[in-house]
PDB file of C-alpha atoms in Angstrom:
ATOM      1  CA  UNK Q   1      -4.238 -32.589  21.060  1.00 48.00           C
ATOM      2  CA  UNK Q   2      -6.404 -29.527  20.189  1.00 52.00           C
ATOM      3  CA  UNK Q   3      -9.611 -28.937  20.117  1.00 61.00           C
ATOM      4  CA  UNK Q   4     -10.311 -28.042  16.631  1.00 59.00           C
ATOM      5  CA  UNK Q   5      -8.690 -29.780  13.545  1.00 66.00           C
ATOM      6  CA  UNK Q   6      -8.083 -27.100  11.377  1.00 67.00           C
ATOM      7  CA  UNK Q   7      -6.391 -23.432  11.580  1.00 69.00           C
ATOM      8  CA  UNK Q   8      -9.235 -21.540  12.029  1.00 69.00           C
ATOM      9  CA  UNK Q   9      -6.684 -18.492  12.554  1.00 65.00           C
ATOM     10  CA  UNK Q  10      -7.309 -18.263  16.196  1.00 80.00           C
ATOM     11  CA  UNK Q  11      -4.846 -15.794  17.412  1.00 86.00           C
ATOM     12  CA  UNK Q  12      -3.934 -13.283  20.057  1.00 89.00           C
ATOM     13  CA  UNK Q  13      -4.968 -10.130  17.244  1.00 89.00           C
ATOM     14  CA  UNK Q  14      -8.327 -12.493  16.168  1.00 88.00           C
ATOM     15  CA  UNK Q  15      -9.650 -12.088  20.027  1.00 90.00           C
ATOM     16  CA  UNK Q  16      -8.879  -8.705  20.562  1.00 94.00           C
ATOM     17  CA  UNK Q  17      -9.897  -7.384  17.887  1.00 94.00           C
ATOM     18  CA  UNK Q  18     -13.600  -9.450  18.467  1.00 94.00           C
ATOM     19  CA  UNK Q  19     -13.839  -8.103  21.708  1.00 96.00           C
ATOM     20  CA  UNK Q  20     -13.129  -4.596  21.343  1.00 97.00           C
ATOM     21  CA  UNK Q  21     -15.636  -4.672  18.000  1.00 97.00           C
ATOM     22  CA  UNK Q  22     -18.153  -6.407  20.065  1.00 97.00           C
ATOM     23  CA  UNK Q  23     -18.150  -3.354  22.269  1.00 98.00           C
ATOM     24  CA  UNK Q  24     -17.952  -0.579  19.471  1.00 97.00           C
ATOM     25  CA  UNK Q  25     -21.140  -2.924  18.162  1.00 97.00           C
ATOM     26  CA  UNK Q  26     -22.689  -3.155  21.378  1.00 97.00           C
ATOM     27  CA  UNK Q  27     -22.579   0.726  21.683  1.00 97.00           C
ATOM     28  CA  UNK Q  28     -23.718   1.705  18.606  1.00 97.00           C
ATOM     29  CA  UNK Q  29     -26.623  -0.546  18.791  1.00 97.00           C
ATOM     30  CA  UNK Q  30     -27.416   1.353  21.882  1.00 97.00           C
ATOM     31  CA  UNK Q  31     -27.312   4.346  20.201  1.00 97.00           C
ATOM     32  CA  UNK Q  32     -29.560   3.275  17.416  1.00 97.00           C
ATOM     33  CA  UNK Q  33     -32.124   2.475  20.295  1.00 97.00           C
ATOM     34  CA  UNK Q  34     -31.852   5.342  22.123  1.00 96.00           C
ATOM     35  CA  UNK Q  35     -31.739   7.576  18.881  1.00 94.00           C
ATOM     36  CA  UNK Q  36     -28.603   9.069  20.503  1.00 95.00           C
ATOM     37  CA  UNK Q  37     -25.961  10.215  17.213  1.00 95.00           C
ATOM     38  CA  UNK Q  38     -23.062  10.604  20.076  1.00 97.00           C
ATOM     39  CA  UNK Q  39     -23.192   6.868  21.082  1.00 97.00           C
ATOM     40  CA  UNK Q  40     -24.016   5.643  16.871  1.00 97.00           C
ATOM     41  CA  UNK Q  41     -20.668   7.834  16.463  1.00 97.00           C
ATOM     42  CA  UNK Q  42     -18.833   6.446  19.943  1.00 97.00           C
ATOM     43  CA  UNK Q  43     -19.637   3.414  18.513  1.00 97.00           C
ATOM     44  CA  UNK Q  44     -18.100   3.770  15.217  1.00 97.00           C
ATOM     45  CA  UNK Q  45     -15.198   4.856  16.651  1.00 98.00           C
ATOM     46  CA  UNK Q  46     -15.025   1.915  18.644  1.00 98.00           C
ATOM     47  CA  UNK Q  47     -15.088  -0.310  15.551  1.00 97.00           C
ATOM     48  CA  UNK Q  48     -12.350   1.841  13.755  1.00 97.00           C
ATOM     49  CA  UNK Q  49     -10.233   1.781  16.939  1.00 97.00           C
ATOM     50  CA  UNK Q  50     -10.813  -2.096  17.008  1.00 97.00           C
ATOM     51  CA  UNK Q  51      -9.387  -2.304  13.343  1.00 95.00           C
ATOM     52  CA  UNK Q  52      -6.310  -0.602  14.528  1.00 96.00           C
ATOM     53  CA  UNK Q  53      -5.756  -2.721  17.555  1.00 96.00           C
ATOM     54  CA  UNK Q  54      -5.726  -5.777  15.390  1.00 92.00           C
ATOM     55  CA  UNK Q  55      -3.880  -4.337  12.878  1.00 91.00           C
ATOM     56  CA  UNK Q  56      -1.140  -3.645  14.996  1.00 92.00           C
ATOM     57  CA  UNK Q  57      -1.478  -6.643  16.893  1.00 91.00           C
ATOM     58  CA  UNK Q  58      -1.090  -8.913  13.742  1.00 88.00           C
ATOM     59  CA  UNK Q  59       2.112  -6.307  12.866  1.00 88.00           C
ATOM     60  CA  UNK Q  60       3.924  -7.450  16.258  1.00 88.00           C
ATOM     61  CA  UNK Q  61       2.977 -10.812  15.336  1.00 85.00           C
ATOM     62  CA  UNK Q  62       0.192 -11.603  17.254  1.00 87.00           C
ATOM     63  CA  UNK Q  63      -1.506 -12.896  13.987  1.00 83.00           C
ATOM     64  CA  UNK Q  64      -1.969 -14.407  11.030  1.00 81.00           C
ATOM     65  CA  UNK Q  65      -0.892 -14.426   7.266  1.00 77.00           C
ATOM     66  CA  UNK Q  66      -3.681 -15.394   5.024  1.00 76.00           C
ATOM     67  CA  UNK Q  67      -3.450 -19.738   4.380  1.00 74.00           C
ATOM     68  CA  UNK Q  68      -2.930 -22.307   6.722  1.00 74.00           C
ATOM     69  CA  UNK Q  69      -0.129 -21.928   8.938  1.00 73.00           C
ATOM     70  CA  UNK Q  70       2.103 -25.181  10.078  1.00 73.00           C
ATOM     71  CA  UNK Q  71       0.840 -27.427  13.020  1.00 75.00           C
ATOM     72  CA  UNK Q  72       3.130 -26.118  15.552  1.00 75.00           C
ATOM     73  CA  UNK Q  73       1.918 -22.584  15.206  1.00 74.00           C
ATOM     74  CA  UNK Q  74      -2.037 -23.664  15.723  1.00 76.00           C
ATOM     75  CA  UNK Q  75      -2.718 -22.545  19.211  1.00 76.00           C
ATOM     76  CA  UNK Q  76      -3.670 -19.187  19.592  1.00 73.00           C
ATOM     77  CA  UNK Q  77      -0.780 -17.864  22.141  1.00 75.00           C
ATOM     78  CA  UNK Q  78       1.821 -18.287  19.508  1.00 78.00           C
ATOM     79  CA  UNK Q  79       3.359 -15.805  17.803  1.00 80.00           C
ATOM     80  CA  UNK Q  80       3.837 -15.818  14.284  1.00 79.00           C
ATOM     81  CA  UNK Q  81       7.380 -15.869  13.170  1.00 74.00           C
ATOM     82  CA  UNK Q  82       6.566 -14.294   9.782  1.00 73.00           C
ATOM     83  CA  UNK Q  83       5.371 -11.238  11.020  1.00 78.00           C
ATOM     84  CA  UNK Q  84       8.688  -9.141  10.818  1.00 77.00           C
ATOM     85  CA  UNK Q  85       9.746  -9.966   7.346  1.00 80.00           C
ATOM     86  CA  UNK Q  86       5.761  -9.459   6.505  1.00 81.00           C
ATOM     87  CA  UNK Q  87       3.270 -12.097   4.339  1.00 79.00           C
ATOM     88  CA  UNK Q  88       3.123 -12.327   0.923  1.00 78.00           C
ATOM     89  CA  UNK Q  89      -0.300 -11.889   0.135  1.00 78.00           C
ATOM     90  CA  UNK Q  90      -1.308  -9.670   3.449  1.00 82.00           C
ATOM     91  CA  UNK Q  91      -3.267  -6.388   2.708  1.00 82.00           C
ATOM     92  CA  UNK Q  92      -2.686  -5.603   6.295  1.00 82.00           C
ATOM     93  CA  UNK Q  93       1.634  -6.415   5.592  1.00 84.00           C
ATOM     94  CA  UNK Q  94       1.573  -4.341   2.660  1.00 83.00           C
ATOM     95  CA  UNK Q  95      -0.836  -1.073   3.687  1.00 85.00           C
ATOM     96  CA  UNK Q  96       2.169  -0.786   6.815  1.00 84.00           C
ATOM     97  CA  UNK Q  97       5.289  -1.708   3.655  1.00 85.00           C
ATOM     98  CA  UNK Q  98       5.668  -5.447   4.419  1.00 80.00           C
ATOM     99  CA  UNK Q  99       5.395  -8.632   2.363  1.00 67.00           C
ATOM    100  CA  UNK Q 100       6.655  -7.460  -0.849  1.00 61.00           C
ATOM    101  CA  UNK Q 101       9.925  -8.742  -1.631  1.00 56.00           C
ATOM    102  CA  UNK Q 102      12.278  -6.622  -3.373  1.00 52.00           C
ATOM    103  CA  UNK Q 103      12.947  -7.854  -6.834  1.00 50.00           C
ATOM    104  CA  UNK Q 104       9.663 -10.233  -7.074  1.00 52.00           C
ATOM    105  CA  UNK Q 105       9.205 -11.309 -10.438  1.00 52.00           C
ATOM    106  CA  UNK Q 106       6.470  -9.878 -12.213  1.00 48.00           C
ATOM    107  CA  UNK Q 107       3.041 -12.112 -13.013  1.00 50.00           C
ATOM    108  CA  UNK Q 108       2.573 -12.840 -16.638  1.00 52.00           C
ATOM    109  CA  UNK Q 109      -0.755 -11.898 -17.601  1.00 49.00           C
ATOM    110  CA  UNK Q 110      -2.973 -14.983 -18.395  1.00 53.00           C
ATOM    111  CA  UNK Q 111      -4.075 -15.146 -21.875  1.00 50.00           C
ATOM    112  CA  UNK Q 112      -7.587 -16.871 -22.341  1.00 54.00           C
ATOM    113  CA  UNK Q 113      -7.388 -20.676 -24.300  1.00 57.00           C
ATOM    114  CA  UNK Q 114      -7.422 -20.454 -27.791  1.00 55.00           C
ATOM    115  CA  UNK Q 115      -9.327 -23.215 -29.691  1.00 57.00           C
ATOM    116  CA  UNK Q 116      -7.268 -24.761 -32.399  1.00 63.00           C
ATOM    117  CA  UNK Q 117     -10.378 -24.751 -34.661  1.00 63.00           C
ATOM    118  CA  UNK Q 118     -10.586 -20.868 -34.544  1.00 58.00           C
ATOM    119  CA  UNK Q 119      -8.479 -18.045 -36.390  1.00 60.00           C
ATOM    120  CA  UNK Q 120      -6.076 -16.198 -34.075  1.00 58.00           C
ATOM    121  CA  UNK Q 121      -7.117 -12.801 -34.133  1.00 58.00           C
ATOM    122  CA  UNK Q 122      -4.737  -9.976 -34.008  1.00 52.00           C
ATOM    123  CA  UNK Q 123      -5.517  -5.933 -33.619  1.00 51.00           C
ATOM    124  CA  UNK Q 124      -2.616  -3.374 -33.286  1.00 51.00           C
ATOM    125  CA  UNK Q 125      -3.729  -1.183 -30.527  1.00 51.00           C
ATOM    126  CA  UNK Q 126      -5.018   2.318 -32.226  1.00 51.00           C
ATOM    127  CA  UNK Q 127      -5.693   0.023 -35.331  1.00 51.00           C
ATOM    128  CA  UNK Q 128      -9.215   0.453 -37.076  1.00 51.00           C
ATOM    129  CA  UNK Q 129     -10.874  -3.006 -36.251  1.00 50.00           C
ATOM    130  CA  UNK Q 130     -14.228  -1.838 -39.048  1.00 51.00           C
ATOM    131  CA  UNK Q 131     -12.028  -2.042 -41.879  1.00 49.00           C
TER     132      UNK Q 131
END
């Protein structure tokens, strides 16, 4: 049984991308001490290069889609066998052209609840609301 009882999104991409950030931090903060701008910037860099790494990662399926995935998939060595066909509601899937389906339906706007005690107001759009 595991450790933890919930899908805390532990995965392959997750680690990484926590290490290689925890260096890019650990530089910059070095940088800020030693009021060096090359080692601030290195460590910048780091960061942005630790974005990538996960990025790609989670793109090969070394990650996660956002929400809980199913039980079998909790341990952190799995891949996900979404990735390919991309998530639904990834920003990562859909900056690299994944996760939208061709021919989605479109959302309906959400109208706010109307009270049945008040008038239903109506304006034509251009229409002079003063009048």
């Amino acid at each position: 049984m595991s450790a933890h009882q919930y899908d805390h999104g532990h995965t392959v991409a997750g680690w990484v991308g926590f290490g290689i950030a925890t260096v890019g931090a650990g530089v910059a903060g070095l940088g800020v001490c030693t009021v060096s701008g090359v080692l601030i910037a290195g460590g910048v860099a780091i960061g942005v290069l630790s974005l990538l790494v996960t990025w790609a990662l989670h793109l090969s399926g070394w990650g996660k889609g956002p929400g809980v995935r199913p039980r079998a998939e909790w341990g952190w060595r799995v891949r996900d066998s979404a990735a390919p066909g991309g998530h639904e509601e990834c920003l990562g899937c859909r900056l690299a052209g994944r996760g939208r389906r061709r021919g989605a339906r479109a959302v309906e706007p959400v109208m706010p609840a109307q009270r049945e005690s008040e008038p239903e107001i109506v304006a034509a759009v251009g229409a002079d609301a003063g009048r």
